[in-house]
XYZ file of C-alpha atoms in Angstrom:
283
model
C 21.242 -0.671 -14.949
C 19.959 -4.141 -14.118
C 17.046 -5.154 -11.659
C 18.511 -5.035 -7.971
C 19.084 -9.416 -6.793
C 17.222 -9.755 -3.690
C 17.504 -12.586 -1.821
C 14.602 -15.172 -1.248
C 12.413 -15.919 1.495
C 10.307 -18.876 2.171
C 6.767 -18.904 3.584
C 4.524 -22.273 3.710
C 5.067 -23.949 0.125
C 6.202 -21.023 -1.603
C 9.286 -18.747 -2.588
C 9.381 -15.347 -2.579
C 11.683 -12.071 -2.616
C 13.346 -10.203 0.144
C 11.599 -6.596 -0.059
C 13.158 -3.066 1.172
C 10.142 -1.112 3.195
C 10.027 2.238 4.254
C 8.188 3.224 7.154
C 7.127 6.063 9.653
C 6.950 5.262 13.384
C 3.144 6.924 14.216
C 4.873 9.192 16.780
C 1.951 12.130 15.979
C -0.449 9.774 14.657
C -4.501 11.476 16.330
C -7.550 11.395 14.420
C -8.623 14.717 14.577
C -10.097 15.364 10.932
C -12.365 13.063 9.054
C -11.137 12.438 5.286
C -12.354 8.825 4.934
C -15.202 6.696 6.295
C -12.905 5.285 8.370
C -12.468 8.402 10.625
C -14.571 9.755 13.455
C -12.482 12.750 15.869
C -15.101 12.011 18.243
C -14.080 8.445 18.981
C -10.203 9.730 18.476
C -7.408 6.902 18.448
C -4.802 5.973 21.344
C -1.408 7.410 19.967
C 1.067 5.299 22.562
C -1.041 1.840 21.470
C -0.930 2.880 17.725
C 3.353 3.273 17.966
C 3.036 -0.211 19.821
C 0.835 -2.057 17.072
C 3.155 -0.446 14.376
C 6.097 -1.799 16.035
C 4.830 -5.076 15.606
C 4.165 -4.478 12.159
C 8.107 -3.562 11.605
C 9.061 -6.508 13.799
C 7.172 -8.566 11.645
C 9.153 -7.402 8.741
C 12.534 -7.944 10.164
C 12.048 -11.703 11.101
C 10.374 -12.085 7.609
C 14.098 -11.215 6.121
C 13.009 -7.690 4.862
C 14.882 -4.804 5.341
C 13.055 -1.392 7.071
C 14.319 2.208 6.660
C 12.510 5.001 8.469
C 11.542 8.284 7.496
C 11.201 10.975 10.376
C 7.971 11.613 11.278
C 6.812 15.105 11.306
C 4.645 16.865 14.052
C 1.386 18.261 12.199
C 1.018 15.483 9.915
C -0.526 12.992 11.394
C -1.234 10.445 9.039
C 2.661 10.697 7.476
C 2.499 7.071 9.186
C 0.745 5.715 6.232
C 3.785 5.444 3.994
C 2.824 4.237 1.164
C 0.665 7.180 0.020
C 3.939 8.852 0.389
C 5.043 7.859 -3.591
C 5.541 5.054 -6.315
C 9.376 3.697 -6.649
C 9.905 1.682 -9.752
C 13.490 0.644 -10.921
C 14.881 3.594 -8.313
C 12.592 6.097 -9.967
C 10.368 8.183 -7.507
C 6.773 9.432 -8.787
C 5.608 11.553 -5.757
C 2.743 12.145 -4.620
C -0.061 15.226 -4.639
C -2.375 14.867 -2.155
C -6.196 15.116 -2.403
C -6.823 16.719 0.862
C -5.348 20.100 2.301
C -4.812 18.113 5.619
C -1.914 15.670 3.968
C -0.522 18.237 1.723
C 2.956 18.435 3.113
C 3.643 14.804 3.080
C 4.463 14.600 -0.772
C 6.913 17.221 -0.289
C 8.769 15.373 2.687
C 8.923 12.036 1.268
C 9.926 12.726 -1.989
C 13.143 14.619 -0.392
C 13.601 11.359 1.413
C 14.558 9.749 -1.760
C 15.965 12.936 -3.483
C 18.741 12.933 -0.589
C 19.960 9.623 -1.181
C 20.260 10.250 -4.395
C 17.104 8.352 -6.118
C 15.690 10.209 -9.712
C 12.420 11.816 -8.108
C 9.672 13.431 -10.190
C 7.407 16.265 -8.650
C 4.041 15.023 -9.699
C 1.542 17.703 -11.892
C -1.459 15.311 -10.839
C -3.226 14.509 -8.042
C -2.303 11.016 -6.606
C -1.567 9.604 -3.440
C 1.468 7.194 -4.457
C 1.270 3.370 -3.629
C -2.349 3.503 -2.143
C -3.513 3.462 -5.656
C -0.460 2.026 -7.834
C 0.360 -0.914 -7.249
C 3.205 -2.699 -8.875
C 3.557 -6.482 -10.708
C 6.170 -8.007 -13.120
C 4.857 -6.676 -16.202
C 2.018 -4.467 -15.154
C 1.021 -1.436 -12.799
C -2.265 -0.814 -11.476
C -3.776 2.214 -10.701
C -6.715 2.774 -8.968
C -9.132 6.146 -9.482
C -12.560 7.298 -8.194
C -11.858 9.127 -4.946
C -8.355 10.110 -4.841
C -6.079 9.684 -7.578
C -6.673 11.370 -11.403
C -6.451 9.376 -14.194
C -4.480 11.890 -15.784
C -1.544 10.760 -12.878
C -1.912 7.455 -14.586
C -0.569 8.485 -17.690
C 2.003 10.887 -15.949
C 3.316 8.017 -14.244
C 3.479 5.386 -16.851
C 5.512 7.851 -18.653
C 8.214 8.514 -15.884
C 8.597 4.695 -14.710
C 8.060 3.248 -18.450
C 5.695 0.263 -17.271
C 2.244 0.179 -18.825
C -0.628 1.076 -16.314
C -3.854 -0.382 -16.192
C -6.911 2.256 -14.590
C -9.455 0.587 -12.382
C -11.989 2.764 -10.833
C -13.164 2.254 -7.206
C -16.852 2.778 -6.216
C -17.473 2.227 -2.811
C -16.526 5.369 -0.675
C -15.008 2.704 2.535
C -12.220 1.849 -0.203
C -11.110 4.816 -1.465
C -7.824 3.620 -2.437
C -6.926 0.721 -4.954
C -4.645 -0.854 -1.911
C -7.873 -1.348 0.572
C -9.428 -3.243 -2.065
C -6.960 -5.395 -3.811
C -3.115 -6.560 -3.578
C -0.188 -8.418 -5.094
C 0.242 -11.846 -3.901
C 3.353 -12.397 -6.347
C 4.772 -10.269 -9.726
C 1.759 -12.093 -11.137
C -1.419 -12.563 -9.138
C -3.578 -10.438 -6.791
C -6.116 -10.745 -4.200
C -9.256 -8.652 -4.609
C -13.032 -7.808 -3.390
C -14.835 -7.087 -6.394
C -17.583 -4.673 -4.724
C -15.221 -1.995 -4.551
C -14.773 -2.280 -8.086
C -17.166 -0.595 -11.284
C -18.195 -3.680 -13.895
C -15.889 -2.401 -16.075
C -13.027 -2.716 -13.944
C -14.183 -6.285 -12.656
C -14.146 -7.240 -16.205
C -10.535 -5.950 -16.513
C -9.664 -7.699 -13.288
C -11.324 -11.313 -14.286
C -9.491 -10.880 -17.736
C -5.749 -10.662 -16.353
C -5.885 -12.462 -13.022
C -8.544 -15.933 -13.747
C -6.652 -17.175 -11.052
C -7.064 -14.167 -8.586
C -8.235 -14.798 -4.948
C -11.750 -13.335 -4.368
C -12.103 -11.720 -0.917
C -15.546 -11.793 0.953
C -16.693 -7.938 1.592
C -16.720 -9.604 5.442
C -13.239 -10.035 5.154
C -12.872 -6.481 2.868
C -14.196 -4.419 5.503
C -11.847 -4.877 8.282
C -9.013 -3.931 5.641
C -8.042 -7.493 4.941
C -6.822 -6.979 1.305
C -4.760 -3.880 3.038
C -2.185 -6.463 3.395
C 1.801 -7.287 1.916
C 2.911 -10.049 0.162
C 6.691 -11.200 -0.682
C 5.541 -13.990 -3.141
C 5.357 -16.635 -0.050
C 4.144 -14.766 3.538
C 1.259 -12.428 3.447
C 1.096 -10.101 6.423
C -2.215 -9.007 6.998
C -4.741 -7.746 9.077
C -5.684 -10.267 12.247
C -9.374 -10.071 11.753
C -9.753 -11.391 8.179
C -9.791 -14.865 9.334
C -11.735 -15.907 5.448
C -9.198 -14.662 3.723
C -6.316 -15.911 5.589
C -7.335 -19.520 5.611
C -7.739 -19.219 1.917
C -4.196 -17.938 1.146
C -2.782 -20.849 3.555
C -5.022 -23.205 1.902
C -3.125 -22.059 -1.012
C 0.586 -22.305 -0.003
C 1.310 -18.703 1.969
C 2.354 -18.287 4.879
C -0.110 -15.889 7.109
C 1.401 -12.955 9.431
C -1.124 -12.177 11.091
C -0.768 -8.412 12.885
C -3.050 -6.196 15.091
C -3.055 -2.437 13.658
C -6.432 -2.212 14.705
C -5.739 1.349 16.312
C -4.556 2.654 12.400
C -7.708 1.346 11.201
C -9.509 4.572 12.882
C -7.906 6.348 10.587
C -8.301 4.189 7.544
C -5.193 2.083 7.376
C -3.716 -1.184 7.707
C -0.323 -2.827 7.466
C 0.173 -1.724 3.447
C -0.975 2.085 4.077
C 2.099 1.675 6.465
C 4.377 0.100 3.995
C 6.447 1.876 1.159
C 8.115 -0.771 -0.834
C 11.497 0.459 -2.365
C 12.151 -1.148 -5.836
C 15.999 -0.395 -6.655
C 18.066 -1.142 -9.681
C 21.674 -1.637 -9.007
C 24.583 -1.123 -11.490
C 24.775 -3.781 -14.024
């Protein structure tokens, strides 16, 4: 098996990949539980203007050059929207996900048949984790975020299923409770990242493998700008972290900027809605 070709994409001064998404349309999406800081059932959230903001979000995708697949949302689970909880897929290999919280149980179970009917190697995870909001995937490396959600024990589980080396940072700030709120690929290489959210230890770790990283303001943090996607070249991201987005076109990338400011109630932002498929195809 050989790494899947993807075609390029071009964004400001710089090159990047084609990407295959999958995503949920927010059909059920309510507040009505609190799990996160993020979420208050009292204030609620506006179901037909969430499916509207997500749309954009998908649209956004499409004229980027990337290709969306959907997964059927299902009634009960309101937050199934935020995809990328849903599991890890390296080299078409599918570490699920086992959910912290009773309430978002039954997602790891319906995503992971997702990619078990079309045929992908899935793994039923032993650990708790909560997929892609705390791995994250590079060239060389994969990091995994702990502290709130995910067990460091699923670190180890899924190193050995996808066969990449993972590197544990540990979150400590309860309003980003996942790695992907407080940090994100900008290329197979580089990340962007707000180092409050992070212990010393892991800051160390952090200033060690990316010197070049882009620091994030907490200003910029706390309205989920590092919540964002990058194909190597266009960065879509959250509309309200103008610092953040005038540094990454200051440094060559293109800057998407979407509204998703109804999925913020319930903690998320345009990479809790994103799922990125990594495929192999036959060599």
């Amino acid at each position: 098996m050989a790494l899947a070709t993807l075609p390029a994409v071009t964004g400001g001064d710089r090159t990047g990949t084609a990407r295959h998404y999958l995503m949920c349309r927010p059909e059920f999406f309510a507040v009505t539980y609190a799990i996160n800081p993020w979420m208050d059932p009292d204030q609620g959230a506006d179901a037909a203007r969430a499916v509207q903001q997500w749309e954009g979000l998908r649209r956004a995708y499409e004229e980027l050059g990337h290709k969306v697949s959907l997964i059927d949302p299902v009634d009960g689970l309101p937050d199934m929207v935020f995809a990328a909880n849903g599991a890890l897929v390296v080299d078409s290999r599918v570490y699920g996900a086992r959910f912290t919280h009773a309430e978002r149980a039954a997602e790891g179970p319906a995503y992971l048949r997702w990619f078990a009917d079309r045929g992908f190697e899935t793994m039923e995870p032993a650990h708790t984790n909560e997929g892609e909001g705390d791995f994250l995937t590079l060239d060389d490396v994969v990091l995994a975020g702990t502290g709130f959600r995910t067990d460091v024990a699923a670190h180890v589980e899924a190193q050995e299923f996808i066969g990449r080396p993972v590197v544990t940072l540990r979150l400590v700030d309860p309003r980003f409770y996942h790695l992907d709120t407080a940090l994100f690929p900008l290329d197979g290489q580089n990340v962007a990242y707000y180092p409050g959210a992070f212990s010393e230890g892991s800051r160390n770790v952090l200033r060690r493998m990316f010197p070049d990283a882009v620091i994030a303001t907490e200003e910029d943090a706390a309205v989920l700008g590092l919540n964002a996607v990058s194909d190597g070249a266009n960065v879509v991201i959250n509309a309200e972290a103008t610092g953040l987005s005038l540094e990454l076109e200051r440094l060559g990338y293109t800057v998407v900027p979407v509204d998703l400011s109804e999925l913020r109630k319930a903690g998320g932002g345009p990479k809790c809605c994103t799922l990125e498929i990594r495929e192999v195809s036959a060599a």
